[in-house]
Amino acid sequence: MNEKIFENESETVASFEKVENTLMDLNNLLKWVPDVTVVDGVGNDEYKYIVRRHDNAFNDYEEITIKNEDSNIIYISQKGNIEYNLIFNIHNDGGKTRIKQALYITNQGKIKLPLKILSPIAKKAFKSNLNNLVKLVEFTRN
């Protein structure tokens, strides 16, 4: 299974590099995803993390690996109730940085909710987090 669930988009005056650096350090999730409570690195792998959320989240535990491929930052989530790839496509657009966010379910696992029902719920939550990311990169120094 590798089904695209939704896509969100936003733009920021922050630089491409600032957005990229923020996304590549998963410790920053604590600053822009309100339900994340813990982010821990896994061993010596600087791109693999354990993420914990509040108990009412779809994934209260997951392992996320980050990949940077061209202008795509990819969060690969495994070992949670639902597994997914969250792809951030970032690019310069006339003095601004455009961020496209797409969610692909790779394994529906324990979540038996139909994707038609899951999609709008997830889209709204991820859009709110994307808006938080934009605020973070615009209002923090380096």
CSV table of C-alpha atoms in Angstrom, one decimal:
chain,number,residue,atom,x,y,z
A,1,MET,CA,0.0,0.0,0.0
A,2,ASN,CA,1.3,3.5,-0.9
A,3,GLU,CA,-1.8,5.6,-1.2
A,4,LYS,CA,-1.7,9.4,-1.3
A,5,ILE,CA,-4.1,10.7,1.3
A,6,PHE,CA,-3.8,14.5,0.8
A,7,GLU,CA,-1.6,17.4,0.0
A,8,ASN,CA,-1.3,20.8,1.8
A,9,GLU,CA,0.6,23.8,0.7
A,10,SER,CA,1.9,27.0,2.3
A,11,GLU,CA,4.5,29.6,1.7
A,12,THR,CA,6.9,31.6,3.9
A,13,VAL,CA,9.3,34.5,3.7
A,14,ALA,CA,11.9,32.3,5.5
A,15,SER,CA,14.7,31.0,3.3
A,16,PHE,CA,14.8,27.6,1.6
A,17,GLU,CA,17.8,26.7,3.8
A,18,LYS,CA,16.0,27.6,7.0
A,19,VAL,CA,13.0,25.5,6.1
A,20,GLU,CA,15.2,22.6,5.1
A,21,ASN,CA,17.4,22.8,8.2
A,22,THR,CA,14.3,23.0,10.5
A,23,LEU,CA,12.7,19.9,8.8
A,24,MET,CA,16.0,17.9,8.9
A,25,ASP,CA,16.3,18.2,12.6
A,26,LEU,CA,13.4,16.2,14.0
A,27,ASN,CA,14.0,17.7,17.5
A,28,ASN,CA,12.2,20.7,16.0
A,29,LEU,CA,8.9,18.8,16.0
A,30,LEU,CA,8.5,19.7,19.6
A,31,LYS,CA,8.3,23.3,18.5
A,32,TRP,CA,5.7,23.0,15.7
A,33,VAL,CA,3.7,19.8,16.3
A,34,PRO,CA,1.7,20.3,19.6
A,35,ASP,CA,0.9,16.7,20.3
A,36,VAL,CA,4.5,15.5,20.1
A,37,THR,CA,5.8,15.0,23.6
A,38,VAL,CA,9.2,13.3,23.1
A,39,VAL,CA,11.8,13.1,20.3
A,40,ASP,CA,14.8,10.8,20.9
A,41,GLY,CA,17.6,9.9,18.5
A,42,VAL,CA,18.2,6.2,17.8
A,43,GLY,CA,21.8,5.1,18.3
A,44,ASN,CA,24.3,6.9,16.2
A,45,ASP,CA,21.9,7.5,13.3
A,46,GLU,CA,21.4,11.2,13.0
A,47,TYR,CA,18.4,10.7,10.8
A,48,LYS,CA,16.4,8.2,12.8
A,49,TYR,CA,14.2,9.2,15.8
A,50,ILE,CA,11.7,7.8,18.2
A,51,VAL,CA,8.6,10.1,18.5
A,52,ARG,CA,6.0,9.9,21.2
A,53,ARG,CA,2.7,11.7,21.2
A,54,HIS,CA,-0.3,12.2,23.5
A,55,ASP,CA,-2.2,9.0,24.0
A,56,ASN,CA,-5.2,10.1,21.8
A,57,ALA,CA,-3.0,10.5,18.6
A,58,PHE,CA,-3.2,7.9,15.8
A,59,ASN,CA,0.5,7.1,16.5
A,60,ASP,CA,1.4,7.6,20.2
A,61,TYR,CA,4.7,5.9,19.3
A,62,GLU,CA,6.6,5.7,16.0
A,63,GLU,CA,10.1,5.6,14.5
A,64,ILE,CA,10.8,8.2,11.9
A,65,THR,CA,13.7,8.2,9.5
A,66,ILE,CA,14.5,11.4,7.5
A,67,LYS,CA,15.7,11.4,3.9
A,68,ASN,CA,16.7,14.5,1.9
A,69,GLU,CA,16.3,13.9,-1.8
A,70,ASP,CA,16.7,16.9,-4.0
A,71,SER,CA,14.0,19.4,-2.8
A,72,ASN,CA,12.1,16.7,-0.9
A,73,ILE,CA,12.4,16.1,2.8
A,74,ILE,CA,10.8,12.7,3.5
A,75,TYR,CA,9.7,11.5,7.0
A,76,ILE,CA,9.3,7.7,6.9
A,77,SER,CA,7.2,6.6,9.8
A,78,GLN,CA,7.3,3.0,11.0
A,79,LYS,CA,6.3,0.9,14.0
A,80,GLY,CA,3.3,3.0,14.8
A,81,ASN,CA,-0.4,2.1,14.5
A,82,ILE,CA,-0.3,3.5,11.0
A,83,GLU,CA,2.8,3.8,8.8
A,84,TYR,CA,3.3,6.6,6.4
A,85,ASN,CA,5.6,8.8,4.3
A,86,LEU,CA,5.2,12.5,4.8
A,87,ILE,CA,6.9,14.3,1.9
A,88,PHE,CA,7.8,18.0,2.1
A,89,ASN,CA,8.6,19.5,-1.2
A,90,ILE,CA,10.3,22.9,-0.8
A,91,HIS,CA,11.4,25.3,-3.4
A,92,ASN,CA,12.0,29.0,-4.0
A,93,ASP,CA,9.2,30.9,-5.5
A,94,GLY,CA,9.8,34.6,-6.3
A,95,GLY,CA,11.5,35.5,-3.0
A,96,LYS,CA,9.4,33.2,-0.9
A,97,THR,CA,9.7,29.5,-0.1
A,98,ARG,CA,6.9,27.3,-1.1
A,99,ILE,CA,6.2,24.2,1.0
A,100,LYS,CA,4.1,21.3,-0.3
A,101,GLN,CA,3.2,18.6,2.1
A,102,ALA,CA,1.9,15.2,0.9
A,103,LEU,CA,0.9,12.2,3.1
A,104,TYR,CA,1.1,8.6,1.8
A,105,ILE,CA,-0.1,5.7,3.8
A,106,THR,CA,2.3,2.8,3.5
A,107,ASN,CA,0.6,0.5,6.0
A,108,GLN,CA,-2.8,1.1,7.6
A,109,GLY,CA,-1.9,-1.4,10.4
A,110,LYS,CA,-4.1,-1.2,13.4
A,111,ILE,CA,-6.2,1.8,12.1
A,112,LYS,CA,-9.2,0.3,10.4
A,113,LEU,CA,-10.9,3.6,9.7
A,114,PRO,CA,-11.7,3.9,6.0
A,115,LEU,CA,-9.3,6.3,4.3
A,116,LYS,CA,-12.2,8.4,3.1
A,117,ILE,CA,-12.9,9.2,6.7
A,118,LEU,CA,-9.3,9.5,7.8
A,119,SER,CA,-8.3,11.8,5.0
A,120,PRO,CA,-10.1,15.0,6.0
A,121,ILE,CA,-9.2,14.6,9.7
A,122,ALA,CA,-5.5,14.0,8.9
A,123,LYS,CA,-5.4,16.8,6.3
A,124,LYS,CA,-6.7,19.4,8.8
A,125,ALA,CA,-4.3,18.3,11.5
A,126,PHE,CA,-1.3,18.3,9.2
A,127,LYS,CA,-2.3,21.7,7.7
A,128,SER,CA,-2.4,23.1,11.3
A,129,ASN,CA,1.1,21.7,11.9
A,130,LEU,CA,2.3,23.1,8.6
A,131,ASN,CA,1.0,26.5,9.6
A,132,ASN,CA,2.9,26.1,12.9
A,133,LEU,CA,6.1,25.3,10.9
A,134,VAL,CA,5.7,28.5,8.9
A,135,LYS,CA,5.4,30.5,12.1
A,136,LEU,CA,8.4,28.8,13.6
A,137,VAL,CA,10.7,29.5,10.6
A,138,GLU,CA,9.5,33.1,10.3
A,139,PHE,CA,9.7,34.1,13.9
A,140,THR,CA,12.9,32.4,15.1
A,141,ARG,CA,16.5,33.3,14.5
A,142,ASN,CA,18.6,30.9,12.5
